[in-house]
């Protein structure tokens, strides 16, 4: 049975990365799609684990060879999801998490209408700004740009099938987990993502 595609989008500083790490630790049968990017690695990031870090020339070559399921330019850097990596994971029966923005989400929805989409939203703009400043990695100008982009992303929230507000980390993680489990039940899978074993005569 082929695995499902799960689109996850959120503005910068919403806590998406932390939530996804919790979900990956809680649920079996999930695979995280490691995106390609042209942006420099941040402190603590590893190539192949957090991103596939490539130069612009290498990214463009992959893009032109139709190697990406989706790609987008964000804050002056390119990001893309490997078509082959996703297909290989799905063929193994794994549900694949795609950490992408609205541009990428629209591209994936066109290519795979069956994909479910989830938006993680901040509880308020004040909290969003506080979280971005708390990271200590961006200039005031970059934070202002990220906040402006966040407002633009929130304008497209109705595109998504589900919305989770990260007001409290544990609650948000449980809500996201519930959505994934409901998707598995709908596609006749158990909580680990394996095909259901139903009584004879039941389809």
Coordinates of C-alpha atoms in Angstrom, one line a residue:
X1 CA 0.0 0.0 0.0
X2 CA 1.4 3.4 -1.0
X3 CA 2.0 5.9 1.7
X4 CA 0.2 9.2 2.0
X5 CA 1.5 12.8 1.5
X6 CA 1.0 15.2 4.3
X7 CA 1.7 18.9 3.7
X8 CA 2.7 21.0 6.7
X9 CA 3.0 24.7 6.4
X10 CA 3.6 27.5 8.9
X11 CA 5.1 30.9 9.2
X12 CA 8.7 31.2 10.5
X13 CA 8.9 31.0 14.2
X14 CA 5.7 29.2 14.8
X15 CA 7.3 26.2 16.4
X16 CA 6.7 23.9 13.4
X17 CA 10.1 22.2 13.6
X18 CA 9.7 21.3 17.3
X19 CA 6.2 20.0 16.7
X20 CA 7.3 17.8 13.8
X21 CA 10.1 16.3 15.9
X22 CA 7.6 15.3 18.5
X23 CA 5.3 13.7 15.9
X24 CA 8.1 11.8 14.3
X25 CA 9.0 10.4 17.8
X26 CA 5.5 9.4 18.6
X27 CA 4.3 7.8 15.4
X28 CA 5.7 5.0 13.4
X29 CA 5.5 4.8 9.6
X30 CA 6.3 8.5 9.1
X31 CA 9.1 9.8 6.9
X32 CA 10.3 13.4 6.9
X33 CA 11.1 14.7 3.4
X34 CA 14.5 16.4 3.6
X35 CA 14.3 19.4 1.3
X36 CA 17.1 20.8 -0.9
X37 CA 18.0 24.4 -0.3
X38 CA 20.6 26.9 -1.4
X39 CA 20.6 28.8 1.9
X40 CA 23.7 28.4 4.2
X41 CA 23.4 25.9 7.1
X42 CA 22.5 27.3 10.5
X43 CA 24.3 26.4 13.7
X44 CA 23.7 22.7 14.5
X45 CA 22.2 21.8 11.1
X46 CA 23.6 18.8 9.3
X47 CA 23.5 18.1 5.6
X48 CA 21.2 15.2 4.7
X49 CA 19.5 15.4 8.1
X50 CA 18.0 18.9 8.2
X51 CA 18.4 19.8 4.5
X52 CA 20.3 18.8 1.4
X53 CA 22.5 21.9 1.1
X54 CA 23.4 22.6 -2.5
X55 CA 24.6 25.6 -4.5
X56 CA 22.3 27.5 -6.9
X57 CA 23.8 25.9 -9.9
X58 CA 23.1 22.4 -8.6
X59 CA 19.6 23.3 -7.5
X60 CA 18.7 24.8 -11.0
X61 CA 20.1 21.7 -12.7
X62 CA 17.8 19.4 -10.6
X63 CA 14.9 21.7 -11.2
X64 CA 15.3 21.8 -14.9
X65 CA 15.6 18.0 -14.9
X66 CA 12.1 17.8 -13.2
X67 CA 13.8 16.5 -10.1
X68 CA 11.5 18.4 -7.7
X69 CA 7.9 17.7 -6.8
X70 CA 7.7 21.3 -5.8
X71 CA 10.1 24.2 -5.5
X72 CA 10.0 27.8 -4.4
X73 CA 12.1 30.9 -3.7
X74 CA 11.8 32.1 -0.1
X75 CA 13.7 35.0 1.4
X76 CA 16.1 34.9 -1.5
X77 CA 16.9 31.2 -1.2
X78 CA 15.6 28.2 -3.2
X79 CA 13.9 25.3 -1.5
X80 CA 12.7 22.1 -3.3
X81 CA 11.3 18.6 -2.5
X82 CA 12.9 15.7 -4.3
X83 CA 10.4 13.8 -6.4
X84 CA 12.4 10.6 -6.2
X85 CA 12.9 10.7 -2.4
X86 CA 9.2 11.2 -1.8
X87 CA 8.2 8.4 -4.3
X88 CA 10.7 6.0 -2.7
X89 CA 9.3 6.6 0.8
X90 CA 5.7 6.2 -0.4
X91 CA 6.6 3.0 -2.1
X92 CA 7.8 1.7 1.2
X93 CA 4.4 2.4 2.7
X94 CA 5.5 5.4 4.7
X95 CA 3.5 8.5 5.1
X96 CA 5.7 11.4 4.0
X97 CA 5.7 14.8 5.8
X98 CA 6.3 17.7 3.5
X99 CA 7.5 20.9 5.3
X100 CA 6.7 23.5 2.6
X101 CA 5.2 26.9 2.2
X102 CA 2.0 27.9 0.4
X103 CA 3.8 28.1 -3.0
X104 CA 5.0 24.5 -2.7
X105 CA 1.7 23.3 -1.2
X106 CA -0.2 24.5 -4.3
X107 CA 2.2 22.7 -6.6
X108 CA 1.9 19.4 -4.6
X109 CA -1.9 19.7 -4.5
X110 CA -1.9 20.0 -8.3
X111 CA 0.4 16.9 -8.7
X112 CA -1.2 14.9 -5.9
X113 CA -4.8 16.0 -5.1
X114 CA -5.1 13.3 -2.5
X115 CA -2.5 14.9 -0.3
X116 CA -3.8 16.4 3.0
X117 CA -2.7 19.8 4.1
X118 CA -2.2 21.2 7.6
X119 CA -1.4 24.8 8.6
X120 CA 0.3 25.6 11.9
X121 CA -0.6 29.1 13.0
X122 CA 0.7 31.4 15.8
X123 CA -1.7 32.3 18.6
X124 CA -1.1 36.1 18.0
X125 CA 1.1 38.4 16.1
X126 CA 2.7 39.6 19.3
X127 CA 3.7 36.0 20.2
X128 CA 4.9 35.4 16.7
X129 CA 7.2 38.5 16.9
X130 CA 8.4 37.5 20.3
X131 CA 9.4 34.0 19.1
X132 CA 11.3 35.3 16.1
X133 CA 13.3 37.8 18.2
X134 CA 13.9 35.0 20.8
X135 CA 15.7 32.9 18.2
X136 CA 18.5 35.5 18.0
X137 CA 19.5 34.5 14.5
X138 CA 17.8 37.2 12.4
X139 CA 18.3 41.0 12.1
X140 CA 15.5 43.4 12.7
X141 CA 15.0 43.8 9.0
X142 CA 14.8 40.1 8.5
X143 CA 12.3 39.7 11.3
X144 CA 10.1 42.4 9.8
X145 CA 10.2 40.6 6.4
X146 CA 9.3 37.3 8.1
X147 CA 6.3 38.9 9.9
X148 CA 5.1 40.5 6.6
X149 CA 5.4 37.1 4.9
X150 CA 3.6 35.4 7.8
X151 CA 0.6 37.8 7.3
X152 CA 0.6 36.9 3.6
X153 CA 0.7 33.2 4.4
X154 CA -2.2 33.5 6.9
X155 CA -4.3 35.1 4.1
X156 CA -4.2 31.7 2.4
X157 CA -5.1 29.7 5.4
X158 CA -8.4 28.6 3.8
X159 CA -6.4 26.6 1.3
X160 CA -5.6 24.0 4.0
X161 CA -7.7 21.1 5.1
X162 CA -6.7 21.5 8.8
X163 CA -5.5 24.4 11.0
X164 CA -3.6 23.9 14.3
X165 CA -2.8 26.9 16.5
X166 CA 0.4 26.5 18.4
X167 CA -0.6 28.2 21.6
X168 CA 0.8 25.4 23.8
X169 CA 3.3 23.0 22.3
X170 CA 1.9 19.7 23.7
X171 CA -1.7 20.5 22.8
X172 CA -0.6 21.5 19.2
X173 CA 1.4 18.3 18.8
X174 CA -1.6 16.2 20.0
X175 CA -3.9 17.9 17.6
X176 CA -1.5 17.2 14.7
X177 CA -1.1 13.6 15.8
X178 CA -4.9 13.3 15.8
X179 CA -5.2 14.6 12.2
X180 CA -2.6 12.0 11.0
X181 CA -4.3 9.2 12.8
X182 CA -7.7 10.1 11.4
X183 CA -6.1 10.2 7.9
X184 CA -4.7 6.7 8.5
X185 CA -8.1 5.4 9.6
X186 CA -9.7 6.9 6.5
X187 CA -7.2 5.1 4.2
X188 CA -7.7 1.8 6.1
X189 CA -4.4 1.9 8.1
X190 CA -3.7 1.2 11.8
X191 CA -2.1 3.8 14.1
X192 CA 1.4 2.7 12.9
X193 CA 0.4 3.3 9.3
X194 CA 0.2 -0.4 8.4
X195 CA -2.7 -1.8 6.3
X196 CA -5.7 -2.8 8.4
X197 CA -6.4 -6.5 8.9
X198 CA -10.2 -6.6 8.6
X199 CA -12.5 -9.6 9.3
X200 CA -13.3 -11.7 6.2
X201 CA -16.0 -10.2 4.1
X202 CA -15.4 -6.6 5.3
X203 CA -13.9 -4.2 2.7

